[in-house]
Amino acid sequence: MNRIIILLTTIVMASCQTKKIIMPSEILYSSDAFTLKKDEIIQGNNLSKVHSSEHISSNYKSPASDTYSRLVSFKFSINEKDNELPFGVDHQVVIGDEDHESPIVQFGEMPVRINERPTTYLKPNHSYTFRVDVTPVMEQFDQKGYYETHNGTRIAKSDFKGFYIAGGSEPLSWDFVGLSGKGLKLLPSGENHIYTITLNMNPYSYDQASEAHWKKTWNTDDKPTYKSDQPIVDALYNLSLEEAKKNIEPDSTLRTGAKWSGVWTRDISYSIFLAFAYHEPEIAKISLMKKVNRGRIIQDTGSGGAWPVSSDRTTWALAAWEIYKVTGDKEWLRQTYGIIKNSLDDDYYTLAAPSGLYKGESSFLDWREQTYPKWMNNADIYTSENLGTNVVHYQAHKILASMASVLGEPDEIYEQRAESIKKAINTQLWMPEKGYYAQFRYGRKDLVRSERFEALGEALAILFDVADSERDAQIISKSPITAYGASCIYPQIPGIPPYHNNAVWPFVQSYWNLAAAKAGNEKALNHGLASIYRAGGLFISNYENFVAHSGDFKGTEINSDRMLWSMAGNIAMVHRVFMGMTFGVNGIKFCPVIPRSYDGIKTLSGFKYRHATLNIKVIGFGKNIRSFKINGNKMTNAYVESTVTGTINIEIEMDNIAFDQQAFHLTQNHFTLPNPVLVRNDNEISWLPIPNAVQYKIYRNGQEWARTENNNVKINTAEPAEFSVSAIDAEGYESFISEPLLIAPEASVSTFQMERFAQKSNRMYSGHTADGFIEISNDLNQTIPLEVSVDDDGKYLVDFRYSNGSGPWNTDNKCAIRSLYLDDNYIGSFVFPQRGQEEWSDWGFSNALVLNLKKGNNHLHLKFELWNNNMNVGINRAMLDYVRFIRVE
């Protein structure tokens, strides 16, 4: 018997030596994807270990090179634009181990799709040459002076800059406007019209396989000290403090990331709200003021020339107000009040839409095809009405009203505008059948709701009280969340590489966690905390993003370590979740929200608040406070007045009651189908069948009109109507709609050459119609009378054919803007976004406005108003070919 006991003991001891038993209390979160322990992170063979609060090691190895597909999709490009083949149509090649050169591909030739997928992967660092025959382009340049693409777009020979290659396999990129910077320009081979480029496919550095360590080297003694029973949280908090120190530039501003210098408006603003208002208030002030010009907030990035296509500069107001609440600095309040007021007044004239929402690109999601269908141009993006951006506009107006109240200024108009935006968000974007808000409204003449989930917008709607408490709970419990975190959008867009699409951003996850805490959903919060700590621990830095389906920091289009808003989110989890701090004008409210797995004692020591130093201790778990003491005295409210001075010791005891009763929708990652492309044939519209589509939804004038399993439908062409079609997959997910097709009888369309109303330009650009075009700029044609006659009373869609070669499609700050008046009544703004650097012969259409015109003469004028100043200020220029009137009712 004794021998049996000894034997059993030996077996158990041997088992413990070969495999460590994980006690339940050690685990903070566990799933099939990864396990987060108090001092370790385990994901497959990857292990991150916390050795102390100042030392982390990780053997993380990106899986990207191990699973690099031999099947490479690519297409060629003229002038860094997606113009060789229709959207969604790509060339393909399977690269074998002995293959180092592609067949010669003729530019613009429709490819044959490869359906069979390779069963093995391409080895790292494989040299491969892509070859293209550009004879069709060169012949048209010589014969016509331009090349006409598959969709009728004309590229002038005078605008030609070069041929490029784009694709989804590294080092290829689908970021067309960045191809030159990535070294993806093709060069003549020496053969007639054959261009080539040789690339290192599946690039890999074997140094990546070594174990990495973070050991604290910078002094952060001037910052609050955090200690808890979860070493991983303590260590990542200290890592974030150190990275924050490293991001302070010599000019006392906050650097955006390790790879990106300078201050960017939305990055700094979201970061200040999360952490830097209390973590570095003076540095935060200096950083914000770097983003001001003419007494207005600068929109420094965005499609087509920044503002107003991108319009989330009002995030600046969130940060400015948070700094005031933390510091109580009245001079700062006065200074920022005027800046915010000027900006919001300009926004009102330029962005307010008839729906009650504001126009402009999704907040921070400013990489066109990463969030929008590819057919949308920058004028379309300006017209879209986005959830996150509108929540920010709402809150900015609430903030301005609060500032006005403190300063004794009128506040009613801003309260009214705020409530109008809030009402429109809840009317236009709420989806009761899904339990969360729609991503945006988009289209042309009539807008359609995109029913994708958008994580940041949903979180902000909760945090800023756009949603009521019932909707808060629904959003957090019903929103689709993937294994590694809350992806920026869901479902994902097919054929678009990870960046905003198919990616998780830790700063967005941080806002989602704050919203989950406010809604009191323990499961969502626990998963969200694990998402942040997994990434920080395995990567040993606060990266900007990672791939949603793999959790890998490698594989997104652009990434950087030491990202400001990511470290701000990490710091915020301690201050705003575990300590539960919410700053108000007159003090701090405490409401810790602590999942059961994070039970224990947490201390934050040396927190500087106005004229006091706070030492905070939180005991236990739960979302309700049992006891709140200040300097040993039990208080009735968990609140610290802003007038306190000296050292304040705070002890918070939680009720130790789990709050895990609410549902949480953890789901597999999913991609929708591609959107159809419409073709009109007399009284029928049709489209190529979409593989795996079970049904098509047809929209007429923005409303669902019919559903069909066919790929065509009969229409009435006798009256104006706009049609679009989406594809629905077997799981019920809807693709983006097709590019809208406006059916308008010829008699309902009138065009008027702009040289009829102003002096014709003498610039030698091509591609215009009739005799020429006019130029508008800061100095030329500031007011243009438009006397037009129409045959019938009715509702008319009005837009301009224009060109703007002041900058590239994707960035810069020279979007041209003008105001339209009808009989001296302001109607709205026209925007003329940039279409390509020095590509003045590239013509397209502006946004459209709807006018009620009377039969006969109508008196309109196009005017350059003060609120039409763009972010460049000095260059506000476009060429106008003609103005078009389409009677739609």
mmCIF file with all atom_site columns, C-alpha atoms in Angstrom, residues 156-238:
data_model
loop_
_atom_site.group_PDB
_atom_site.id
_atom_site.type_symbol
_atom_site.label_atom_id
_atom_site.label_alt_id
_atom_site.label_comp_id
_atom_site.label_asym_id
_atom_site.label_entity_id
_atom_site.label_seq_id
_atom_site.pdbx_PDB_ins_code
_atom_site.Cartn_x
_atom_site.Cartn_y
_atom_site.Cartn_z
_atom_site.occupancy
_atom_site.B_iso_or_equiv
_atom_site.pdbx_formal_charge
_atom_site.auth_seq_id
_atom_site.auth_comp_id
_atom_site.auth_asym_id
_atom_site.auth_atom_id
_atom_site.pdbx_PDB_model_num
ATOM 1  C CA . ALA A 1 156 ? -4.154 63.037 -70.279 1.00 0.00 ? 156 ALA A CA 1
ATOM 2  C CA . LYS A 1 157 ? -0.702 62.373 -71.690 1.00 0.00 ? 157 LYS A CA 1
ATOM 3  C CA . SER A 1 158 ? 0.378  65.669 -70.143 1.00 0.00 ? 158 SER A CA 1
ATOM 4  C CA . ASP A 1 159 ? -0.637 64.359 -66.691 1.00 0.00 ? 159 ASP A CA 1
ATOM 5  C CA . PHE A 1 160 ? 1.248  61.056 -67.031 1.00 0.00 ? 160 PHE A CA 1
ATOM 6  C CA . LYS A 1 161 ? 3.718  60.345 -64.203 1.00 0.00 ? 161 LYS A CA 1
ATOM 7  C CA . GLY A 1 162 ? 4.434  56.644 -64.502 1.00 0.00 ? 162 GLY A CA 1
ATOM 8  C CA . PHE A 1 163 ? 3.302  53.023 -64.181 1.00 0.00 ? 163 PHE A CA 1
ATOM 9  C CA . TYR A 1 164 ? 3.004  51.314 -60.819 1.00 0.00 ? 164 TYR A CA 1
ATOM 10 C CA . ILE A 1 165 ? 2.044  47.948 -59.358 1.00 0.00 ? 165 ILE A CA 1
ATOM 11 C CA . ALA A 1 166 ? -0.366 47.373 -56.470 1.00 0.00 ? 166 ALA A CA 1
ATOM 12 C CA . GLY A 1 167 ? -1.328 44.200 -54.634 1.00 0.00 ? 167 GLY A CA 1
ATOM 13 C CA . GLY A 1 168 ? -2.059 42.525 -51.340 1.00 0.00 ? 168 GLY A CA 1
ATOM 14 C CA . SER A 1 169 ? 1.111  40.443 -50.785 1.00 0.00 ? 169 SER A CA 1
ATOM 15 C CA . GLU A 1 170 ? 4.005  42.193 -49.057 1.00 0.00 ? 170 GLU A CA 1
ATOM 16 C CA . PRO A 1 171 ? 5.867  44.234 -50.256 1.00 0.00 ? 171 PRO A CA 1
ATOM 17 C CA . LEU A 1 172 ? 2.969  45.017 -52.591 1.00 0.00 ? 172 LEU A CA 1
ATOM 18 C CA . SER A 1 173 ? 0.288  47.328 -51.233 1.00 0.00 ? 173 SER A CA 1
ATOM 19 C CA . TRP A 1 174 ? -3.257 48.269 -52.207 1.00 0.00 ? 174 TRP A CA 1
ATOM 20 C CA . ASP A 1 175 ? -2.571 51.811 -51.044 1.00 0.00 ? 175 ASP A CA 1
ATOM 21 C CA . PHE A 1 176 ? -2.512 53.242 -54.571 1.00 0.00 ? 176 PHE A CA 1
ATOM 22 C CA . VAL A 1 177 ? -1.630 56.779 -53.589 1.00 0.00 ? 177 VAL A CA 1
ATOM 23 C CA . GLY A 1 178 ? 1.383  55.519 -51.623 1.00 0.00 ? 178 GLY A CA 1
ATOM 24 C CA . LEU A 1 179 ? 2.886  53.252 -54.279 1.00 0.00 ? 179 LEU A CA 1
ATOM 25 C CA . SER A 1 180 ? 5.717  55.604 -55.158 1.00 0.00 ? 180 SER A CA 1
ATOM 26 C CA . GLY A 1 181 ? 6.808  55.937 -51.553 1.00 0.00 ? 181 GLY A CA 1
ATOM 27 C CA . LYS A 1 182 ? 6.874  52.150 -51.234 1.00 0.00 ? 182 LYS A CA 1
ATOM 28 C CA . GLY A 1 183 ? 9.169  51.760 -54.229 1.00 0.00 ? 183 GLY A CA 1
ATOM 29 C CA . LEU A 1 184 ? 6.496  50.214 -56.465 1.00 0.00 ? 184 LEU A CA 1
ATOM 30 C CA . LYS A 1 185 ? 7.082  52.208 -59.636 1.00 0.00 ? 185 LYS A CA 1
ATOM 31 C CA . LEU A 1 186 ? 7.850  50.152 -62.750 1.00 0.00 ? 186 LEU A CA 1
ATOM 32 C CA . LEU A 1 187 ? 10.711 51.051 -65.076 1.00 0.00 ? 187 LEU A CA 1
ATOM 33 C CA . PRO A 1 188 ? 11.267 50.479 -68.818 1.00 0.00 ? 188 PRO A CA 1
ATOM 34 C CA . SER A 1 189 ? 12.954 47.142 -69.428 1.00 0.00 ? 189 SER A CA 1
ATOM 35 C CA . GLY A 1 190 ? 14.600 48.113 -72.670 1.00 0.00 ? 190 GLY A CA 1
ATOM 36 C CA . GLU A 1 191 ? 12.142 46.051 -74.676 1.00 0.00 ? 191 GLU A CA 1
ATOM 37 C CA . ASN A 1 192 ? 9.505  48.004 -76.570 1.00 0.00 ? 192 ASN A CA 1
ATOM 38 C CA . HIS A 1 193 ? 6.839  49.211 -74.095 1.00 0.00 ? 193 HIS A CA 1
ATOM 39 C CA . ILE A 1 194 ? 7.655  46.453 -71.543 1.00 0.00 ? 194 ILE A CA 1
ATOM 40 C CA . TYR A 1 195 ? 7.901  47.775 -67.981 1.00 0.00 ? 195 TYR A CA 1
ATOM 41 C CA . THR A 1 196 ? 9.177  45.669 -65.082 1.00 0.00 ? 196 THR A CA 1
ATOM 42 C CA . ILE A 1 197 ? 9.852  45.658 -61.378 1.00 0.00 ? 197 ILE A CA 1
ATOM 43 C CA . THR A 1 198 ? 11.753 43.085 -59.294 1.00 0.00 ? 198 THR A CA 1
ATOM 44 C CA . LEU A 1 199 ? 10.567 42.603 -55.712 1.00 0.00 ? 199 LEU A CA 1
ATOM 45 C CA . ASN A 1 200 ? 11.514 40.562 -52.676 1.00 0.00 ? 200 ASN A CA 1
ATOM 46 C CA . MET A 1 201 ? 8.318  38.605 -52.053 1.00 0.00 ? 201 MET A CA 1
ATOM 47 C CA . ASN A 1 202 ? 7.602  37.430 -48.493 1.00 0.00 ? 202 ASN A CA 1
ATOM 48 C CA . PRO A 1 203 ? 10.297 39.662 -46.993 1.00 0.00 ? 203 PRO A CA 1
ATOM 49 C CA . TYR A 1 204 ? 11.549 38.380 -43.673 1.00 0.00 ? 204 TYR A CA 1
ATOM 50 C CA . SER A 1 205 ? 14.346 39.247 -41.276 1.00 0.00 ? 205 SER A CA 1
ATOM 51 C CA . TYR A 1 206 ? 15.549 36.295 -39.212 1.00 0.00 ? 206 TYR A CA 1
ATOM 52 C CA . ASP A 1 207 ? 16.347 38.681 -36.378 1.00 0.00 ? 207 ASP A CA 1
ATOM 53 C CA . GLN A 1 208 ? 12.592 38.707 -35.709 1.00 0.00 ? 208 GLN A CA 1
ATOM 54 C CA . ALA A 1 209 ? 12.827 35.169 -34.290 1.00 0.00 ? 209 ALA A CA 1
ATOM 55 C CA . SER A 1 210 ? 14.877 36.174 -31.221 1.00 0.00 ? 210 SER A CA 1
ATOM 56 C CA . GLU A 1 211 ? 13.319 36.781 -27.813 1.00 0.00 ? 211 GLU A CA 1
ATOM 57 C CA . ALA A 1 212 ? 12.595 40.428 -27.041 1.00 0.00 ? 212 ALA A CA 1
ATOM 58 C CA . HIS A 1 213 ? 12.815 42.162 -23.677 1.00 0.00 ? 213 HIS A CA 1
ATOM 59 C CA . TRP A 1 214 ? 11.553 45.402 -22.233 1.00 0.00 ? 214 TRP A CA 1
ATOM 60 C CA . LYS A 1 215 ? 13.396 46.678 -19.201 1.00 0.00 ? 215 LYS A CA 1
ATOM 61 C CA . LYS A 1 216 ? 12.538 50.077 -17.855 1.00 0.00 ? 216 LYS A CA 1
ATOM 62 C CA . THR A 1 217 ? 15.358 52.573 -18.423 1.00 0.00 ? 217 THR A CA 1
ATOM 63 C CA . TRP A 1 218 ? 13.640 55.967 -18.234 1.00 0.00 ? 218 TRP A CA 1
ATOM 64 C CA . ASN A 1 219 ? 12.838 57.699 -14.959 1.00 0.00 ? 219 ASN A CA 1
ATOM 65 C CA . THR A 1 220 ? 9.082  58.091 -14.421 1.00 0.00 ? 220 THR A CA 1
ATOM 66 C CA . ASP A 1 221 ? 9.156  58.922 -10.711 1.00 0.00 ? 221 ASP A CA 1
ATOM 67 C CA . ASP A 1 222 ? 7.239  62.143 -11.387 1.00 0.00 ? 222 ASP A CA 1
ATOM 68 C CA . LYS A 1 223 ? 4.226  60.093 -12.492 1.00 0.00 ? 223 LYS A CA 1
ATOM 69 C CA . PRO A 1 224 ? 1.702  58.219 -10.345 1.00 0.00 ? 224 PRO A CA 1
ATOM 70 C CA . THR A 1 225 ? 2.764  54.759 -9.190  1.00 0.00 ? 225 THR A CA 1
ATOM 71 C CA . TYR A 1 226 ? 0.343  51.895 -9.808  1.00 0.00 ? 226 TYR A CA 1
ATOM 72 C CA . LYS A 1 227 ? 0.457  48.552 -8.030  1.00 0.00 ? 227 LYS A CA 1
ATOM 73 C CA . SER A 1 228 ? -2.009 45.681 -8.131  1.00 0.00 ? 228 SER A CA 1
ATOM 74 C CA . ASP A 1 229 ? -2.337 41.929 -7.813  1.00 0.00 ? 229 ASP A CA 1
ATOM 75 C CA . GLN A 1 230 ? -2.057 41.651 -11.617 1.00 0.00 ? 230 GLN A CA 1
ATOM 76 C CA . PRO A 1 231 ? 1.654  42.039 -12.551 1.00 0.00 ? 231 PRO A CA 1
ATOM 77 C CA . ILE A 1 232 ? 0.862  42.193 -16.276 1.00 0.00 ? 232 ILE A CA 1
ATOM 78 C CA . VAL A 1 233 ? -1.200 45.350 -15.735 1.00 0.00 ? 233 VAL A CA 1
ATOM 79 C CA . ASP A 1 234 ? 1.474  46.951 -13.562 1.00 0.00 ? 234 ASP A CA 1
ATOM 80 C CA . ALA A 1 235 ? 4.245  46.219 -16.058 1.00 0.00 ? 235 ALA A CA 1
ATOM 81 C CA . LEU A 1 236 ? 2.299  47.455 -19.105 1.00 0.00 ? 236 LEU A CA 1
ATOM 82 C CA . TYR A 1 237 ? 1.304  50.585 -17.193 1.00 0.00 ? 237 TYR A CA 1
ATOM 83 C CA . ASN A 1 238 ? 5.002  51.283 -16.513 1.00 0.00 ? 238 ASN A CA 1
#
